[in-house]
Amino acid sequence: MGEAPSVALYDLQEESLLDDHPKSQGESSTTIGDKTYFIGRTCNEGESLEVRIYNSSTAQWVHPVVFGAKPDSCEGHSAVALGEDRVIVLLKGSSPHGHLWFLEVDSNYVREQKKLRGGSEVVAWSKGGLGSTEKPIVISGPSGVGKGTLISKLMEEFPYLFGFSVSHTTRAPRNMEKDGVHYHFTDKSVMEMDIEDGKFLEHASVHGNLYGTSIEAVEVISDNGKRCILDIDVQGARLVRASSIDAAFIFICPPSMEELEKRLRARGTESEEQILKRLRNAEAELQQGVSSGLFDHILYNDNLEECYSRLKKILSLDGEVAPALKQDSSTVEHPSHHTAVTKRCDKIILECKTEELEKSWENLIVLDTSALKGGAPGRTRGIKVYKIDSYSDI
Ligand SMILES: Nc1nc2c(ncn2[C@@H]2O[C@H](COP(=O)(O)OP(=O)(O)O)[C@@H](O)[C@H]2O)c(=O)[nH]1
Ligand SMILES: Nc1ncnc2c1ncn2[C@@H]1O[C@H](COP(=O)(O)OP(=O)(O)O)[C@@H](O)[C@H]1O
């Protein structure tokens, strides 16, 4: 039998401070400095957890601007401060969006957004992810140069290694294109709203349409332990380069403008007007791609097989092929139900009820947060999840 926990989280909450503002049902409160973060007032099905802040130094309530995809309301949750900059939020019950979330209250991203909004209070949600994060690969080049063809070859030969980042676009689908596979085809107004909500890593207007990479499109690939490939234009590549994402940047050039035109026409997917627009834009794209220093590698796609071999060489896939990327060394999944939470340094211990083990203290799961990576606007990774037999094992 395990020993009783030395510090149970529930004992740490300072409810007396907030007597005039009691928590609503299902709401948690977590104090960091002068601010107490109330999470989860909304309990209606399908709505996300609401965040409000009580600032004890000004004795005022604030409704912050909330960034990131938010967790849906659930059967309940626990919230624990991790240092000064974020709160870990553990959802209970079945949630299609995972059980582990982080509410960033003073991270670099949050500070940046605060500055952009003239000092308004800002918080940002980041979903916990267990997958590894191999450097994404950004592939750019003019329309018709062969980006899609090269990416398809990689994905076919190494389906277990790579995942394609499915962009959003306002352009109409081509004959063979499937929504959710080649692109998420979307309305301009919806996409603009999502951009405003901070759901996009980058976006650009290309050949008269809006294109963008959602944060989710990239993160879901790492969730599956795969390396993400982005097919985006030069403007998008520049935005990714300026972000905190460490990626490999590859630019594909045609052997000549004549050959580019031939390929575009032979593909037969564009109207004459679109072909001419794409060829006009290609001149500027080539100039920026080759001379800006933005790209780590420039490949000429003359002979397809030769170009593909060079691409594989750049990605170190020309010799013995590495095994599929591993998930982080978590041996247990994060549980869907917990009955008690205890924090010891950077470890969170959950008592979890299961059908077989009614006494939840017999089923202790540790979330080790000592090596967290990433964060808003993407996932927070690096959490290790494992079982222990008793509290004295920590
Ligand atoms: N910035 C950005 N560019 C994108 C994205 N998705 C696709 N693109 C670029 O948009 C351009 C047009 O793509 P598309 O209409 O599929 O035509 P294609 O280049 O002829 O295959 C290409 O340069 C793509 O690399 C995205 O999410 N962001
Ligand atoms: N090296 C190559 N030689 C000849 N044709 C090519 C080569 N690479 C690609 N193609 C063809 O050119 C057309 C445009 O290629 P695609 O992959 O759609 O370009 P992108 O994605 O860059 O717009 C396609 O019909 C494709 O089969």
Short mmCIF file of C-alpha atoms in Angstrom, two decimals, residues 94-347:
data_model
loop_
_atom_site.label_atom_id
_atom_site.label_comp_id
_atom_site.label_asym_id
_atom_site.label_seq_id
_atom_site.Cartn_x
_atom_site.Cartn_y
_atom_site.Cartn_z
CA SER A 94 -13.66 11.16 -22.42
CA SER A 95 -12.36 14.03 -24.49
CA PRO A 96 -11.84 13.78 -28.23
CA HIS A 97 -9.04 16.31 -27.94
CA GLY A 98 -6.83 14.67 -25.31
CA HIS A 99 -6.63 15.03 -21.59
CA LEU A 100 -3.50 17.05 -21.10
CA TRP A 101 -3.40 20.81 -21.70
CA PHE A 102 -1.28 23.78 -20.73
CA LEU A 103 -2.55 27.29 -20.13
CA GLU A 104 0.37 29.66 -20.74
CA VAL A 105 0.07 32.83 -18.72
CA ASP A 106 3.53 34.39 -19.08
CA SER A 107 5.45 32.54 -21.80
CA ASN A 108 7.41 34.28 -24.60
CA TYR A 109 4.46 33.79 -26.95
CA VAL A 110 2.01 35.28 -24.44
CA ARG A 111 4.29 38.25 -23.74
CA GLU A 112 4.62 38.86 -27.50
CA GLN A 113 0.84 38.78 -27.98
CA LYS A 114 0.35 41.09 -24.97
CA LYS A 115 2.71 43.59 -26.53
CA LEU A 116 0.87 43.40 -29.86
CA ARG A 117 -2.39 44.11 -28.02
CA GLY A 118 -1.15 47.14 -26.11
CA GLY A 119 -0.74 45.34 -22.79
CA SER A 120 -4.14 43.59 -22.64
CA GLU A 121 -4.23 40.45 -20.56
CA VAL A 122 -3.51 37.41 -22.76
CA VAL A 123 -3.37 33.67 -22.09
CA ALA A 124 -2.72 30.85 -24.57
CA TRP A 125 -3.76 27.20 -24.62
CA SER A 126 -1.32 24.57 -25.80
CA LYS A 127 -2.28 20.91 -26.05
CA GLY A 128 0.06 18.34 -24.51
CA GLY A 129 1.60 16.02 -27.10
CA LEU A 130 3.58 12.84 -26.60
CA GLY A 131 5.14 12.44 -30.08
CA SER A 132 8.71 13.35 -30.95
CA THR A 133 9.56 16.46 -32.96
CA GLU A 134 11.89 15.88 -35.90
CA LYS A 135 12.75 19.05 -37.81
CA PRO A 136 9.96 19.77 -40.32
CA ILE A 137 10.93 20.02 -44.00
CA VAL A 138 9.79 23.10 -45.94
CA ILE A 139 9.69 22.65 -49.73
CA SER A 140 9.14 25.67 -51.98
CA GLY A 141 9.41 26.39 -55.67
CA PRO A 142 7.35 27.78 -58.54
CA SER A 143 4.12 26.20 -59.66
CA GLY A 144 4.74 23.19 -61.91
CA VAL A 145 8.37 22.62 -60.87
CA GLY A 146 7.61 19.19 -59.37
CA LYS A 147 7.25 19.81 -55.60
CA GLY A 148 4.14 17.69 -55.31
CA THR A 149 5.67 14.91 -57.41
CA LEU A 150 8.82 14.76 -55.24
CA ILE A 151 6.80 14.87 -52.00
CA SER A 152 4.51 12.05 -53.24
CA LYS A 153 7.56 9.91 -54.01
CA LEU A 154 8.94 10.48 -50.49
CA MET A 155 5.61 9.71 -48.86
CA GLU A 156 5.19 6.54 -50.93
CA GLU A 157 8.67 5.23 -50.22
CA PHE A 158 8.70 6.21 -46.53
CA PRO A 159 5.08 6.32 -45.36
CA TYR A 160 6.12 5.59 -41.79
CA LEU A 161 8.64 8.46 -41.69
CA PHE A 162 6.83 11.42 -43.21
CA GLY A 163 3.49 13.16 -42.89
CA PHE A 164 2.24 15.86 -45.25
CA SER A 165 1.04 19.13 -43.73
CA VAL A 166 -2.40 19.65 -45.25
CA SER A 167 -2.73 23.39 -45.89
CA HIS A 168 -5.89 25.46 -46.02
CA THR A 169 -6.67 27.28 -49.24
CA THR A 170 -9.42 29.41 -50.72
CA ARG A 171 -8.71 28.16 -54.26
CA ALA A 172 -11.15 25.71 -55.85
CA PRO A 173 -10.24 22.00 -55.79
CA ARG A 174 -8.82 20.42 -58.94
CA ASN A 175 -10.50 17.32 -60.36
CA MET A 176 -8.54 14.69 -58.43
CA GLU A 177 -8.04 16.71 -55.25
CA LYS A 178 -9.76 15.59 -52.05
CA ASP A 179 -10.75 17.90 -49.23
CA GLY A 180 -8.68 17.13 -46.12
CA VAL A 181 -6.09 15.16 -48.13
CA HIS A 182 -4.55 17.61 -50.61
CA TYR A 183 -5.90 20.76 -48.98
CA HIS A 184 -8.58 21.88 -46.58
CA PHE A 185 -10.68 23.84 -49.07
CA THR A 186 -12.24 26.72 -47.23
CA ASP A 187 -14.08 30.04 -47.44
CA LYS A 188 -12.03 33.22 -47.26
CA SER A 189 -14.09 34.64 -44.37
CA VAL A 190 -13.73 31.46 -42.28
CA MET A 191 -10.01 31.28 -42.93
CA GLU A 192 -9.52 34.96 -42.09
CA MET A 193 -11.34 34.45 -38.79
CA ASP A 194 -9.15 31.45 -37.93
CA ILE A 195 -6.05 33.48 -38.80
CA GLU A 196 -7.27 36.24 -36.47
CA ASP A 197 -7.78 33.60 -33.73
CA GLY A 198 -4.11 32.62 -33.99
CA LYS A 199 -4.76 29.16 -35.47
CA PHE A 200 -2.25 29.55 -38.32
CA LEU A 201 1.49 29.15 -38.28
CA GLU A 202 1.78 31.14 -41.51
CA HIS A 203 -0.39 32.30 -44.38
CA ALA A 204 0.09 34.13 -47.68
CA SER A 205 -1.74 35.27 -50.75
CA VAL A 206 -0.41 33.22 -53.68
CA HIS A 207 -1.56 33.46 -57.33
CA GLY A 208 -4.65 35.37 -56.13
CA ASN A 209 -5.77 32.92 -53.43
CA LEU A 210 -5.19 32.62 -49.70
CA TYR A 211 -3.08 29.67 -48.51
CA GLY A 212 -2.00 28.83 -44.97
CA THR A 213 -0.59 26.21 -42.65
CA SER A 214 -2.60 25.68 -39.51
CA ILE A 215 -0.73 24.87 -36.32
CA GLU A 216 -2.87 21.74 -36.02
CA ALA A 217 -1.81 20.51 -39.49
CA VAL A 218 1.82 20.43 -38.39
CA GLU A 219 1.35 19.21 -34.84
CA VAL A 220 -0.88 16.27 -35.70
CA ILE A 221 2.02 14.81 -37.70
CA SER A 222 4.38 14.96 -34.74
CA ASP A 223 1.60 13.43 -32.61
CA ASN A 224 1.93 10.38 -34.85
CA GLY A 225 5.71 10.38 -34.48
CA LYS A 226 6.33 11.43 -38.09
CA ARG A 227 8.38 14.18 -39.73
CA CYS A 228 6.31 16.94 -41.24
CA ILE A 229 6.67 18.07 -44.88
CA LEU A 230 5.31 21.50 -45.83
CA ASP A 231 4.73 22.49 -49.47
CA ILE A 232 4.49 26.28 -49.16
CA ASP A 233 5.48 29.34 -51.16
CA VAL A 234 8.50 31.58 -50.52
CA GLN A 235 6.52 34.08 -48.40
CA GLY A 236 5.33 31.21 -46.19
CA ALA A 237 8.86 29.81 -45.96
CA ARG A 238 10.09 33.22 -44.80
CA LEU A 239 7.41 33.32 -42.07
CA VAL A 240 8.31 29.82 -40.86
CA ARG A 241 12.00 30.81 -40.86
CA ALA A 242 11.10 33.81 -38.65
CA SER A 243 9.05 31.63 -36.26
CA SER A 244 10.46 29.54 -33.43
CA ILE A 245 10.22 26.42 -35.62
CA ASP A 246 13.52 24.88 -36.57
CA ALA A 247 13.04 23.46 -40.08
CA ALA A 248 15.07 22.39 -43.12
CA PHE A 249 14.34 24.68 -46.09
CA ILE A 250 14.59 23.28 -49.63
CA PHE A 251 13.94 25.21 -52.85
CA ILE A 252 13.18 23.40 -56.11
CA CYS A 253 14.19 25.07 -59.40
CA PRO A 254 13.12 24.15 -62.93
CA PRO A 255 15.84 23.51 -65.54
CA SER A 256 14.41 26.44 -67.57
CA MET A 257 11.33 28.63 -67.85
CA GLU A 258 10.40 26.83 -71.08
CA GLU A 259 10.41 23.47 -69.32
CA LEU A 260 8.38 24.93 -66.42
CA GLU A 261 5.73 26.15 -68.86
CA LYS A 262 5.71 22.77 -70.60
CA ARG A 263 5.12 20.96 -67.29
CA LEU A 264 2.40 23.36 -66.19
CA ARG A 265 0.57 22.98 -69.50
CA ALA A 266 1.05 19.20 -69.59
CA ARG A 267 -0.41 18.88 -66.09
CA GLY A 268 -3.60 20.34 -67.50
CA THR A 269 -5.02 21.54 -64.19
CA GLU A 270 -4.97 25.31 -64.70
CA SER A 271 -6.83 27.73 -66.95
CA GLU A 272 -4.80 29.72 -69.49
CA GLU A 273 -5.17 32.79 -67.26
CA GLN A 274 -3.86 30.87 -64.23
CA ILE A 275 -0.95 29.41 -66.23
CA LEU A 276 0.14 32.88 -67.29
CA LYS A 277 -0.21 34.22 -63.74
CA ARG A 278 1.85 31.33 -62.34
CA LEU A 279 4.56 31.81 -64.95
CA ARG A 280 4.74 35.54 -64.20
CA ASN A 281 5.01 34.83 -60.47
CA ALA A 282 7.63 32.14 -61.09
CA GLU A 283 10.22 34.75 -62.14
CA ALA A 284 10.04 36.54 -58.79
CA GLU A 285 9.84 33.28 -56.82
CA LEU A 286 12.96 31.95 -58.51
CA GLN A 287 14.85 35.13 -57.82
CA GLN A 288 13.90 35.10 -54.13
CA GLY A 289 14.41 31.38 -53.76
CA VAL A 290 17.89 31.33 -55.22
CA SER A 291 19.33 34.59 -53.92
CA SER A 292 17.69 35.34 -50.56
CA GLY A 293 19.75 32.91 -48.47
CA LEU A 294 16.45 31.70 -47.05
CA PHE A 295 16.91 28.14 -48.27
CA ASP A 296 19.44 25.63 -46.95
CA HIS A 297 19.38 23.59 -50.16
CA ILE A 298 18.58 24.39 -53.79
CA LEU A 299 17.72 21.45 -56.04
CA TYR A 300 17.30 21.51 -59.83
CA ASN A 301 14.52 19.23 -60.95
CA ASP A 302 15.65 18.31 -64.43
CA ASN A 303 15.69 14.54 -64.36
CA LEU A 304 13.10 13.46 -61.79
CA GLU A 305 14.92 10.37 -60.50
CA GLU A 306 18.21 12.25 -60.11
CA CYS A 307 16.51 15.09 -58.29
CA TYR A 308 14.71 12.63 -56.02
CA SER A 309 18.02 10.92 -55.19
CA ARG A 310 19.56 14.25 -54.26
CA LEU A 311 16.56 15.06 -52.07
CA LYS A 312 16.95 11.75 -50.26
CA LYS A 313 20.63 12.45 -49.76
CA ILE A 314 19.85 15.83 -48.16
CA LEU A 315 17.43 14.05 -45.84
CA SER A 316 19.99 11.33 -45.05
CA LEU A 317 17.77 8.68 -46.60
CA ASP A 318 20.29 7.47 -49.15
CA GLY A 319 21.90 4.81 -46.96
CA GLU A 320 20.41 2.52 -44.42
CA VAL A 321 17.01 3.91 -43.62
CA ALA A 322 16.33 4.93 -40.06
CA PRO A 323 13.53 3.12 -38.27
CA ALA A 324 10.23 4.91 -37.80
CA LEU A 325 10.51 7.82 -35.42
CA LYS A 326 9.81 6.82 -31.88
CA GLN A 327 7.15 8.20 -29.63
CA ASP A 328 8.53 9.73 -26.44
CA SER A 329 9.43 7.04 -23.98
CA SER A 330 6.05 7.12 -22.29
CA THR A 331 5.13 3.66 -21.15
CA VAL A 332 1.58 4.50 -20.11
CA GLU A 333 -1.10 6.64 -21.63
CA HIS A 334 -2.32 9.66 -19.79
CA PRO A 335 -5.39 8.42 -17.84
CA SER A 336 -8.87 9.67 -18.59
CA HIS A 337 -9.96 9.78 -14.94
CA HIS A 338 -8.12 10.83 -11.82
CA THR A 339 -9.38 11.28 -8.28
CA ALA A 340 -6.50 13.20 -6.69
CA VAL A 341 -3.55 15.26 -7.82
CA THR A 342 -0.30 15.92 -5.98
CA LYS A 343 2.61 18.03 -7.15
CA ARG A 344 6.17 17.25 -6.14
CA CYS A 345 8.71 19.56 -7.78
CA ASP A 346 8.21 19.05 -11.50
CA LYS A 347 6.28 15.80 -11.14
#
